Coordinates of C-alpha atoms in Angstrom, one line a residue:
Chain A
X3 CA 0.0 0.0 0.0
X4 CA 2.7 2.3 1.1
X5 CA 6.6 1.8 -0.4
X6 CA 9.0 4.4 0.8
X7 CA 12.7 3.6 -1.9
X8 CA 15.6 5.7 -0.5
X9 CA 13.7 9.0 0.3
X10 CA 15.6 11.9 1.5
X11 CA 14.1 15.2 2.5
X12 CA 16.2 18.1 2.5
X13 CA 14.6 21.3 3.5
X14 CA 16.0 24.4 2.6
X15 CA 19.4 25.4 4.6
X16 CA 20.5 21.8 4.4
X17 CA 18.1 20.1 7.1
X18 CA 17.8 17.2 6.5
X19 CA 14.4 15.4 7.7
X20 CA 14.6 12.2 6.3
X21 CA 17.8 10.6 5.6
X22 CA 17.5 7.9 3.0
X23 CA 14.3 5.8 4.4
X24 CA 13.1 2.4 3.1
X25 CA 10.3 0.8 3.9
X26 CA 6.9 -0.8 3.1
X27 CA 3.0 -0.9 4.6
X28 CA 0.9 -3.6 3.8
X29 CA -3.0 -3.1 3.0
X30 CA -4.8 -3.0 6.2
X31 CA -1.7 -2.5 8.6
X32 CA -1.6 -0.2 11.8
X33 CA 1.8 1.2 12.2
X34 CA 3.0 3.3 14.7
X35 CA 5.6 5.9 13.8
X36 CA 7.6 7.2 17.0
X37 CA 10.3 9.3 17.7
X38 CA 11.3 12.4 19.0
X39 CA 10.1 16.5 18.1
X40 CA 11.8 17.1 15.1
X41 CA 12.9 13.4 13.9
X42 CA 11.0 13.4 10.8
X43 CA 7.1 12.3 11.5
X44 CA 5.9 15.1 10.2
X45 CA 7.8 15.4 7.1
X46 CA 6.9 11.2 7.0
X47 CA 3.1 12.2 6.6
X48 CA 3.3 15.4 4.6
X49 CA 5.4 13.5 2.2
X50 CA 2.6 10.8 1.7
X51 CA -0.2 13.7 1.5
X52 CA 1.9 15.0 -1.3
X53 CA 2.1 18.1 0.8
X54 CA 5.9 18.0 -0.2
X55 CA 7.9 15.8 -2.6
X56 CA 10.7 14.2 -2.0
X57 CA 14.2 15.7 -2.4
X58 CA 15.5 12.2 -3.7
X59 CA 13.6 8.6 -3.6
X60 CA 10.3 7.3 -4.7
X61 CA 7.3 7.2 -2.5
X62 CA 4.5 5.1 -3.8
X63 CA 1.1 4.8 -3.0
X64 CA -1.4 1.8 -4.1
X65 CA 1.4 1.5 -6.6
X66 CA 2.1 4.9 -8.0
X67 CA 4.9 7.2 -7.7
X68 CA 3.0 9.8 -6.3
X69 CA 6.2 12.2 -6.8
X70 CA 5.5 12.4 -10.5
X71 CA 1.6 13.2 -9.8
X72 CA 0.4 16.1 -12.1
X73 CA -0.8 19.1 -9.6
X74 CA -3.9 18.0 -10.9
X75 CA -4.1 14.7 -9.4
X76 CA -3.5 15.7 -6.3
X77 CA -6.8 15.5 -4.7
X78 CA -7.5 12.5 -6.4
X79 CA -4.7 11.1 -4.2
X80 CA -5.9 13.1 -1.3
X81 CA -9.2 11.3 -1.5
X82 CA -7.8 7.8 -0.5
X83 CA -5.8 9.2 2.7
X84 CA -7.8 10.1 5.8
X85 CA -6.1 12.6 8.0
X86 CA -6.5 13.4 11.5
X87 CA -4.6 15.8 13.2
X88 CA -3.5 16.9 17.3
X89 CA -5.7 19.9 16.8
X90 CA -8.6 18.6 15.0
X91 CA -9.2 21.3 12.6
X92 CA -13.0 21.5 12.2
X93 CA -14.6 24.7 11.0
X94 CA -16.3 26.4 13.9
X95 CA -18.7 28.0 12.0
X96 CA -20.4 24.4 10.7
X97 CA -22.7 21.8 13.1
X98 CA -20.8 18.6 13.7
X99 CA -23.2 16.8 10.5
X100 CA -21.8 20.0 8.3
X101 CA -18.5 19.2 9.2
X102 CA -18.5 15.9 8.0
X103 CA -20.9 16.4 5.0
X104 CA -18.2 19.2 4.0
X105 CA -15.7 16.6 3.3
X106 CA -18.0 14.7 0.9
X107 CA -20.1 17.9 -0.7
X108 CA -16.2 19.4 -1.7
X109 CA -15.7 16.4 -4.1
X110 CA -18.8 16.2 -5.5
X111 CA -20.1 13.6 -3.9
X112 CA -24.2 13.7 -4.8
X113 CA -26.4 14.6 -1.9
X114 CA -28.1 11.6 -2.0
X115 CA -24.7 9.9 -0.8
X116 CA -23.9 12.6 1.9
X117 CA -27.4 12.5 3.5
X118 CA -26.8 8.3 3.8
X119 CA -22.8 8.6 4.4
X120 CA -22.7 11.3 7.2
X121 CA -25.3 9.1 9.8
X122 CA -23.8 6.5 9.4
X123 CA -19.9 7.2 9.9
X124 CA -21.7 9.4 12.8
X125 CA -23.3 6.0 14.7
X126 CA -19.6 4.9 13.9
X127 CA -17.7 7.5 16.0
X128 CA -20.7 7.1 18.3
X129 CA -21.8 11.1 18.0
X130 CA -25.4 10.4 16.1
X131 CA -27.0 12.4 19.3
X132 CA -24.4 15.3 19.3
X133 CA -24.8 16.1 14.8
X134 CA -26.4 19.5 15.7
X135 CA -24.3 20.8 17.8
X136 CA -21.5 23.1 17.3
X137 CA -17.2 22.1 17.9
X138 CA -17.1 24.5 20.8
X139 CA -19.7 22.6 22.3
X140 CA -18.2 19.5 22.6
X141 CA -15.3 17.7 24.2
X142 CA -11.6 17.3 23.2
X143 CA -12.6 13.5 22.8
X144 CA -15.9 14.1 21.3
X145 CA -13.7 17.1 18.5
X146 CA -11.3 14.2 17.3
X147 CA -14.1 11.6 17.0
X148 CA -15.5 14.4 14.3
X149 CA -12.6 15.2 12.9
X150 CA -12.0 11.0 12.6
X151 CA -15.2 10.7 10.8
X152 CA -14.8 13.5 8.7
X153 CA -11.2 11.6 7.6
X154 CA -13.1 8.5 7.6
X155 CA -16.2 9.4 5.4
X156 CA -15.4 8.9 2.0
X157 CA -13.6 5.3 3.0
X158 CA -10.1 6.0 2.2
X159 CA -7.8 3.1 1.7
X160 CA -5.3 4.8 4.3
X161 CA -5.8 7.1 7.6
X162 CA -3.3 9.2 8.4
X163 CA -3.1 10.4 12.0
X164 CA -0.6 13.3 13.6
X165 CA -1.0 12.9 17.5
X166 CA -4.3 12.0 17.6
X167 CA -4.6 11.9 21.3
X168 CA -1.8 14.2 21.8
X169 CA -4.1 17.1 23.5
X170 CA -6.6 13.9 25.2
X171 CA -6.6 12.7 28.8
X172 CA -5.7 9.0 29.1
X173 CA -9.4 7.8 29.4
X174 CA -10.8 9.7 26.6
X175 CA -7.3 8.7 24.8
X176 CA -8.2 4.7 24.9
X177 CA -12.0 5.7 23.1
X178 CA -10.0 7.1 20.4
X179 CA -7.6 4.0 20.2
X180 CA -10.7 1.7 20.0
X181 CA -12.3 3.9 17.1
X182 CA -8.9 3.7 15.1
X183 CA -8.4 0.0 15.6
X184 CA -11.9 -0.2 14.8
X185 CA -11.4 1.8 11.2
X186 CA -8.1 -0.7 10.3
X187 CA -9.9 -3.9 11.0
X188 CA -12.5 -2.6 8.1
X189 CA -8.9 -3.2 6.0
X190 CA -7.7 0.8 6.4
X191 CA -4.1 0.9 6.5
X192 CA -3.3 3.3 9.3
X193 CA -0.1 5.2 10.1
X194 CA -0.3 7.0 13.3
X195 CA 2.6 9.5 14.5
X196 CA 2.4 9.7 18.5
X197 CA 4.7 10.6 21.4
X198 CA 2.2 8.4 23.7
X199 CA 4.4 5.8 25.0
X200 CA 1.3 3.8 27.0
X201 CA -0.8 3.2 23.9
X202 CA 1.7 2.1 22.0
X203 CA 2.7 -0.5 24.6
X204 CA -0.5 -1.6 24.9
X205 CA -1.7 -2.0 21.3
X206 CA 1.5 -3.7 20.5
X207 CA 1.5 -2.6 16.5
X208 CA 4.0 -2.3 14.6
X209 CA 6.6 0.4 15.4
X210 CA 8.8 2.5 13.0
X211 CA 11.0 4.6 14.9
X212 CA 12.7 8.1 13.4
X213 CA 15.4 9.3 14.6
X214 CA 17.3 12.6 13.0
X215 CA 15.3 11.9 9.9
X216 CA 16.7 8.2 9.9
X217 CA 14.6 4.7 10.4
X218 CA 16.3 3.3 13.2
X219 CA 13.8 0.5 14.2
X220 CA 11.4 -1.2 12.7
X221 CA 9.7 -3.5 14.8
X222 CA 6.5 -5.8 14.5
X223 CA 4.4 -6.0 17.6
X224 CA 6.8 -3.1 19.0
X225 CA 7.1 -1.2 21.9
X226 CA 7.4 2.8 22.6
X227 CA 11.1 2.7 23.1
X228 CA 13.8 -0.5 22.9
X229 CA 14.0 -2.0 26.6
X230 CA 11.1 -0.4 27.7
Chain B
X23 CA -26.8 21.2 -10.1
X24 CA -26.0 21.3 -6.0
X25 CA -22.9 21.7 -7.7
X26 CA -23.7 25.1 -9.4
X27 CA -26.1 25.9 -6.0
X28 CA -22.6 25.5 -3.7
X29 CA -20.5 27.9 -6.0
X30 CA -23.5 30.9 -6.0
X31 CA -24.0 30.4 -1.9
X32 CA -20.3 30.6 -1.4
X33 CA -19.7 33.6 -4.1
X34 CA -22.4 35.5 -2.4
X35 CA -21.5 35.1 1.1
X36 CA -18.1 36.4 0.2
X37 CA -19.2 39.2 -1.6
X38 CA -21.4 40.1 1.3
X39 CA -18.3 39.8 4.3
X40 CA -16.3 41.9 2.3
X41 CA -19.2 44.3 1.4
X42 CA -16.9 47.8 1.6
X43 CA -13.6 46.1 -0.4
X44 CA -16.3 45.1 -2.6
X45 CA -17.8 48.0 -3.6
X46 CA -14.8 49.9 -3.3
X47 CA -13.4 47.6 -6.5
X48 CA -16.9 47.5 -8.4
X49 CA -17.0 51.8 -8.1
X50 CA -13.2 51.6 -9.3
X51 CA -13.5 49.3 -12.4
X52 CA -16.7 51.6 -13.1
X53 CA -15.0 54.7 -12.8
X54 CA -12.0 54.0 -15.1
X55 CA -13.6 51.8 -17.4
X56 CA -16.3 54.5 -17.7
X57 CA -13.1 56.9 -18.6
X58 CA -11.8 54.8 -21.0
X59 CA -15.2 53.7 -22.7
X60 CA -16.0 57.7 -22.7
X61 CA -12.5 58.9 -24.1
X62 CA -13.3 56.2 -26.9
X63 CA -16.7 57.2 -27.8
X64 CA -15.2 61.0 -28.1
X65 CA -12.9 59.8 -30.3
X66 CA -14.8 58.4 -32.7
X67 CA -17.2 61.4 -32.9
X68 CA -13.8 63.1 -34.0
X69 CA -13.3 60.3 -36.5
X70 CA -16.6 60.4 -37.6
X71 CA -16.8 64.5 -37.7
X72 CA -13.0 64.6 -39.4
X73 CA -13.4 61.7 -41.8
X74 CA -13.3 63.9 -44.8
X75 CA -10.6 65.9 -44.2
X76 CA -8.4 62.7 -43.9
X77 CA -6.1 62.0 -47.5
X78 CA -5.0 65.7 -47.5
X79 CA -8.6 67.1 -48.5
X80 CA -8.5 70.4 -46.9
X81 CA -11.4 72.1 -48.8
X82 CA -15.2 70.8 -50.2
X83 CA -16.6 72.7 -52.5
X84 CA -20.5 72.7 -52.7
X85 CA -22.7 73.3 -56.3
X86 CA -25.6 74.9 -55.8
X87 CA -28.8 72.5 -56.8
X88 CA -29.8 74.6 -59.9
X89 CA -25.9 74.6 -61.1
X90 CA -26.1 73.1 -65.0
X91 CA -23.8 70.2 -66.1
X92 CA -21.9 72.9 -68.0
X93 CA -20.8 74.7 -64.6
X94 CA -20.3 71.4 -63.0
X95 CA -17.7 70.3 -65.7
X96 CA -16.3 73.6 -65.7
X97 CA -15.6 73.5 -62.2
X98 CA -13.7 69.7 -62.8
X99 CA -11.8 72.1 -65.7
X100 CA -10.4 74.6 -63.4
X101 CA -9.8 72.2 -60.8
X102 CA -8.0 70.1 -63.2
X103 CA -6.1 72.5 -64.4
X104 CA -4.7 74.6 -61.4
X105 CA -1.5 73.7 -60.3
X106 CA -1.4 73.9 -56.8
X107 CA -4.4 71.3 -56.4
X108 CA -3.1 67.9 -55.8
X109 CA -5.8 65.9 -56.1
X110 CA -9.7 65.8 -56.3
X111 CA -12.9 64.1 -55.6
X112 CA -16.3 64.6 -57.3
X113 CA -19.5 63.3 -54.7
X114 CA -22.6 63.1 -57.1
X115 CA -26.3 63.0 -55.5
X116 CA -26.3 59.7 -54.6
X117 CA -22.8 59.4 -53.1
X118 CA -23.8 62.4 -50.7
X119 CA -27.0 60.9 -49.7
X120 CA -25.0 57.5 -49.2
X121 CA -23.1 59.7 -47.1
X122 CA -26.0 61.2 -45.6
X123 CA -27.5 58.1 -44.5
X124 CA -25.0 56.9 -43.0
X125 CA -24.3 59.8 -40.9
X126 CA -28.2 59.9 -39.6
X127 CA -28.5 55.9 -39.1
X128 CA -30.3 56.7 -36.2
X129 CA -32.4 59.3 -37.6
X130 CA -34.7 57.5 -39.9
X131 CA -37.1 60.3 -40.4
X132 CA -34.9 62.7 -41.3
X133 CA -33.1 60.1 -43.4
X134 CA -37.4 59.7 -45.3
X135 CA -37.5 62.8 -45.6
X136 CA -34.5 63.7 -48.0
X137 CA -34.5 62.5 -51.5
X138 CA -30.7 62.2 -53.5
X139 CA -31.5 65.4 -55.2
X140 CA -32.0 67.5 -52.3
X141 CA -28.2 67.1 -51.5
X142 CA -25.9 69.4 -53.4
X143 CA -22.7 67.9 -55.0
X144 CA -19.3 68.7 -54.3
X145 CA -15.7 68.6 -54.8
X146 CA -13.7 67.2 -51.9
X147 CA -10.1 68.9 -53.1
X148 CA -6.6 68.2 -52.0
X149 CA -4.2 71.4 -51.8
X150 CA -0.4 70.1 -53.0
X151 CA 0.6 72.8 -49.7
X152 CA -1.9 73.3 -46.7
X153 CA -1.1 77.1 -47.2
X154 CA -2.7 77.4 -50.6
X155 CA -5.9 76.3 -48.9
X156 CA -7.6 79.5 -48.0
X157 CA -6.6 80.7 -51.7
X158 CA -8.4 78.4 -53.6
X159 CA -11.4 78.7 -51.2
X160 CA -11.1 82.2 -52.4
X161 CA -10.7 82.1 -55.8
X162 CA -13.5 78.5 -56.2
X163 CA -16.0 80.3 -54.6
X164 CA -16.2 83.2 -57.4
X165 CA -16.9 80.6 -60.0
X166 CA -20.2 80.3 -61.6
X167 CA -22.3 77.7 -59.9
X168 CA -20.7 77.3 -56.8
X169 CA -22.9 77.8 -53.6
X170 CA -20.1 77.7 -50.9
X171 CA -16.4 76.0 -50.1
X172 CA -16.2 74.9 -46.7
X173 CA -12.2 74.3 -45.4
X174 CA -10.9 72.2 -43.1
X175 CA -10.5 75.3 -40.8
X176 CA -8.4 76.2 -38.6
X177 CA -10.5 75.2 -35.3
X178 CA -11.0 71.3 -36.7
X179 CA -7.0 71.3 -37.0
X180 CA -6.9 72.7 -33.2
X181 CA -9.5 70.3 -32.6
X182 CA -7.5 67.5 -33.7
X183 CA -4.2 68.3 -31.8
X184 CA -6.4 69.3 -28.7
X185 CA -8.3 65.8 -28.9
X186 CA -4.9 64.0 -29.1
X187 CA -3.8 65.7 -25.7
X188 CA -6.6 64.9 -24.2
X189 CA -7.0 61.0 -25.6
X190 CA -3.2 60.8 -24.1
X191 CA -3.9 62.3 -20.9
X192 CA -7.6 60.2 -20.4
X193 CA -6.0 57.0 -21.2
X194 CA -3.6 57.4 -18.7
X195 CA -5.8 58.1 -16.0
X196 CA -7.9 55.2 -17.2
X197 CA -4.6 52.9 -17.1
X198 CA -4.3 53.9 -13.6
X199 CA -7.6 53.8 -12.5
X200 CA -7.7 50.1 -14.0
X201 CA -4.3 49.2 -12.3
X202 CA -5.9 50.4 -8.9
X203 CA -9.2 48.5 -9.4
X204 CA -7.1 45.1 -10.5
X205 CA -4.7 45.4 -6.9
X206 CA -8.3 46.3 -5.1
X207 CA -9.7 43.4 -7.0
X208 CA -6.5 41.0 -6.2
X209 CA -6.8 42.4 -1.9
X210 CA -10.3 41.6 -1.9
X211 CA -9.7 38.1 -3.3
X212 CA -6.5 37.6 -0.8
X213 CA -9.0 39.1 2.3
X214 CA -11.7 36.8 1.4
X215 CA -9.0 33.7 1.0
X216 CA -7.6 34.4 4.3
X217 CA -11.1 35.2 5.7
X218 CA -11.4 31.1 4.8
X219 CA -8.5 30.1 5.0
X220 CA -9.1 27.0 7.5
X221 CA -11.9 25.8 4.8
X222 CA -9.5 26.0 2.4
X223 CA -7.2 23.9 4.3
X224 CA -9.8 21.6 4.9
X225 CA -10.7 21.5 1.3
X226 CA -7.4 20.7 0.0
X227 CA -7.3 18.2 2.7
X228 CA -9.7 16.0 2.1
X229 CA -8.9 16.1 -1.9
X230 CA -11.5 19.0 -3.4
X231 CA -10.0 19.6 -6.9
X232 CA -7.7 22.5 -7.4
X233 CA -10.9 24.5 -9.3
X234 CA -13.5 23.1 -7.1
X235 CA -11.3 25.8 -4.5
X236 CA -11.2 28.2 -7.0
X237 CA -14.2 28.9 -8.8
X238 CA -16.0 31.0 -5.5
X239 CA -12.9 33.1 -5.9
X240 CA -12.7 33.7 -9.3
X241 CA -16.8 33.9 -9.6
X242 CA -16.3 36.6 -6.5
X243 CA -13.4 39.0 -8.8
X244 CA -15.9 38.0 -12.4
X245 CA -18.8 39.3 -10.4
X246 CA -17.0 42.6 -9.3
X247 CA -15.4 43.3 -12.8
X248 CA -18.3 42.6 -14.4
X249 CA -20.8 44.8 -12.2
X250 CA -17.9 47.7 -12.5
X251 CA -18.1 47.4 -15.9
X252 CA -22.0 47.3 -16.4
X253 CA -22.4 50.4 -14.3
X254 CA -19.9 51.6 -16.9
X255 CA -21.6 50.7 -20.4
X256 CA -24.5 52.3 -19.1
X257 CA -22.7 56.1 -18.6
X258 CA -21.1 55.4 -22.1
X259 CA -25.0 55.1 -23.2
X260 CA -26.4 57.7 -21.7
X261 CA -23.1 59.5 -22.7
X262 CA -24.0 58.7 -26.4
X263 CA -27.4 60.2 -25.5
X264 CA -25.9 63.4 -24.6
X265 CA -23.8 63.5 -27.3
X266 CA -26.7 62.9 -29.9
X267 CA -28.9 65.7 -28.8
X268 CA -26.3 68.1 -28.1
X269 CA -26.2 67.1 -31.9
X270 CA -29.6 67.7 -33.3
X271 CA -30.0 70.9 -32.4
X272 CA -27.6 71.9 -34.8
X273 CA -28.1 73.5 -38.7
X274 CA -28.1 71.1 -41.6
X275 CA -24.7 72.5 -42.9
X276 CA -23.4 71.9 -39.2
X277 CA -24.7 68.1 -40.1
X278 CA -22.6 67.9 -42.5
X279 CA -19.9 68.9 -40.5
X280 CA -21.2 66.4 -37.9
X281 CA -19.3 65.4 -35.1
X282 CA -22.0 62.7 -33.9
X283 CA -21.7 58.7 -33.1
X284 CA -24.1 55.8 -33.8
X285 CA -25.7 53.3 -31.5
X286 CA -23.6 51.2 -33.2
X287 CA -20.1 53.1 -31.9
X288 CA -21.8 53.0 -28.0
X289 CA -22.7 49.5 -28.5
X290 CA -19.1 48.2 -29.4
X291 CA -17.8 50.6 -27.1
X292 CA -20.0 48.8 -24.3
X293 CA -19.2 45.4 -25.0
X294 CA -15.6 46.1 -25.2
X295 CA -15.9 48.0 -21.9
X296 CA -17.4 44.5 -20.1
X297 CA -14.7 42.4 -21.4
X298 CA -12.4 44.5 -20.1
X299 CA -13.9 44.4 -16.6
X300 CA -14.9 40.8 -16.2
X301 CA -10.8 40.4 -17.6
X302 CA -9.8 42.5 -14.8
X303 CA -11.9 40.5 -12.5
X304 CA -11.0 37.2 -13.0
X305 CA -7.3 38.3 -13.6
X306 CA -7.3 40.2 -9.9
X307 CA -8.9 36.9 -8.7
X308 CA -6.2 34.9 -10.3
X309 CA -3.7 37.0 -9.0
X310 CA -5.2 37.2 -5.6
X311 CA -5.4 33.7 -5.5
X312 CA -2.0 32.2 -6.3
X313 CA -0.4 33.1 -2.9
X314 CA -2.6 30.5 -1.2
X315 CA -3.2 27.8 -3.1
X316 CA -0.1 26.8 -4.9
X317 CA -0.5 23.1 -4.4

């Protein structure tokens, strides 16, 4: 699903955030990608959202070198990766149904699909009583399991996720754990950056860790940090 | 459909949030367009008025109706045979009234109510020099037959090189004034971008094409160009108005001399004037939208 071949990411003033990386993601894997501020994770997921290309090395994705993708097929590729981020980023201004019918309406998916998708994926994240309300009214926990459904919506073959529980308390953090797991055995691939060293240990995925932009472990059925 | 619905809802609610930018960029793009479309409509009433006097023809000279054939061709003698004419032109009854008719286009009635033989015929002269033009006014006008030489007098000449300032000096404002409206136009688009930015983000995000983005923005800068430049095609009408009735009030030798301009000239005039505007719109938008989603 996902092939990383000898990808290197320099940035501008010679930083390098990914030093030659090599690696591969099954279909329907969960993977966790660790590491330190500044190792890399980032740049790992903006890399597969084409947010950036790389500087040398091919990424592919369901098979294609998504480095030679045409601007234009951008959002095409955009359209198979879910992606959830630390702070959420749902529109304030739109009910938690609008939210997640905004993801579908923006590629012209037909009404008739958005007013059957959006209850649904809401019963999913377990928020079918809360679609009229606004973000600010809800809880940290309640925020990412819109922003999850909004990611998860238009069933993309991958879900991306940058510290999804990285502003969550450790209770609402395991709900959020279930949800995901719940989303890859459906046969998502998911990649989720995270500093949190006690999920990690207890969902015993496996582990990819970055360090200085290199892969320095890769590790089925890992832990948060060697020895530990 | 829902499609179509989604890009009017979103255009309009932009326009609305940035109601003062908005207007600020329609009365600009109205205001210079409106300039330009105005200096051009002048210009062609000069065109029209000076179109005879182009080729070096610096005098007409006009036969009275009752003038025989004999005069007539003794007129084309002497003309013919005096040295310091250059060239000449004879305009029998029906080229003046093709003239005529073409002038008054939007005067039918008058146009019904002149026959070919009410029009006099003439001689449209060239002088080899420009000087000798007031001399062979003089010396045409004593022969037998002739009713009266108009010249290409001095105030027409004046006219010219005053019209030419002017044209210089009214384009440039226009230029300006366009410039301005086209940065309003591109700030309004970047406001209104940055206004939604996190939808944006969102957008991109979850995969909405590149012009699925776009389109609000460049419908928002289309709309505002092309309002501007409405507003403007209808002053260069109701200028054309003006202009026409300032015109009929005049003799029917002044007609002849007309300065006027058709529906025709406003009508091109106005058409250009709205290309111009929605291109300025949907440039500024273009140009207002480029800083924020390069992809």
């Amino acid at each position: 699903m996902i092939r990383f071949d000898n990808v290197t990411k320099v940035y501008k003033g010679d930083v390098v955030a990914l030093r030659d990386v090599s690696l591969e993601i099954a279909k329907g894997e969960f993977v966790f990608l660790v590491g330190p501020s500044g190792s890399g994770k980032s740049t790992f997921l903006r890399l597969l959202l084409r947010d950036e290309t790389s500087t040398t090395g091919e990424i592919l994705v369901a098979g294609r070198d998504i480095g030679r993708l045409g601007s234009w097929k951008v959002p095409q590729l955009r359209r198979n990766i879910g992606c959830v981020f630390q702070d959420y980023k749902l529109l304030p201004n739109k009910t938690v149904y609008e939210n997640v019918a905004f993801a579908l309406e923006v590629i012209g998916r037909p009404k008739s699909i958005v007013g059957s998708q959006v209850p649904q994926i809401l019963d999913l994240v377990g928020l079918s009583k809360k679609a009229t309300n606004f973000p600010t009214e809800l809880s940290g926990g309640e925020q990412q399991r819109v922003s999850i459904a909004r990611a998860f919506v238009n069933r993309p073959l991958i879900l991306l996720a940058d510290e999804p529980t990285g502003n969550l308390d450790p209770a609402t953090t395991v709900g959020i754990m279930r949800l995901l797991d719940r989303i890859n055995r459906t046969g998502t691939t998911v990649v989720m950056a995270t500093h949190d060293q006690r999920i990690v240990d207890a969902m015993r995925r496996r582990v990819l860790e970055l360090d200085h932009g290199q892969l320095v472990r890769d590790q089925a059925r890992g832990v948060y940090g060697v020895g530990s | 459909m829902s499609r179509f619905a989604y890009f009017f809802r979103e255009t309009l609610i932009s326009l609305r949030r940035n109601l003062l930018m908005t207007l600020a960029g329609i009365m600009t793009v109205a205001i210079s367009l409106f300039l330009f479309g105005g200096i051009v409509l002048l210009n062609r009433m000069v065109d029209h008025g000076t179109a005879k006097w182009k080729n070096g023809v610096q005098l007409e000279v006009f036969m009275r109706n009752t003038a025989t054939q004999g005069q007539i061709d003794d007129m084309r003698q002497t003309l013919a045979n005096t040295p310091t004419v250059k060239s000449f032109r004879f305009l029998d009854h029906n080229a003046a009234y093709t003239e005529f008719k073409r002038i008054f286009r939007d005067n039918p009635a008058l146009v019904r109510n002149i026959a070919p033989g009410d029009l006099p015929t003439s001689y449209r002269v060239a002088p080899r020099r420009a000087q000798d033009t007031e001399n062979l006014a003089v010396q045409f006008h004593a022969r037998s037959g002739v009713d009266t030489v108009i010249t290409a007098e001095r105030e027409v000449r004046n006219m010219l090189t005053a019209t030419r300032v002017i044209r210089y000096v009214f384009f440039t404002m226009a230029g300006v004034l366009l410039a301005s409206s086209l940065f309003l136009i591109v700030n309004t688009i970047r406001l209104a971008t940055f206004a939604r930015r996190r939808e944006i983000e969102v957008m991109k995000l979850v995969g909405a094409s590149n012009w699925f983005v776009r389109v609000p923005f460049m419908a928002e800068g289309l709309v505002q160009g092309a309002i501007g430049a409405g507003i403007s095609f209808g002053l260069v009408i109701v200028l054309k108005n003006v202009l026409t009735s300032l015109q009929t009030h005049k003799s029917v030798q002044g007609l002849f001399n007309g300065f006027y301009v058709t529906n025709g000239d406003a009508l091109t005039i106005g058409f250009m004037v709205l290309l111009i505007g929605a291109g300025i719109g949907v440039l500024g938008s273009t140009i207002g939208l480029r800083r924020f989603l390069d992809t």
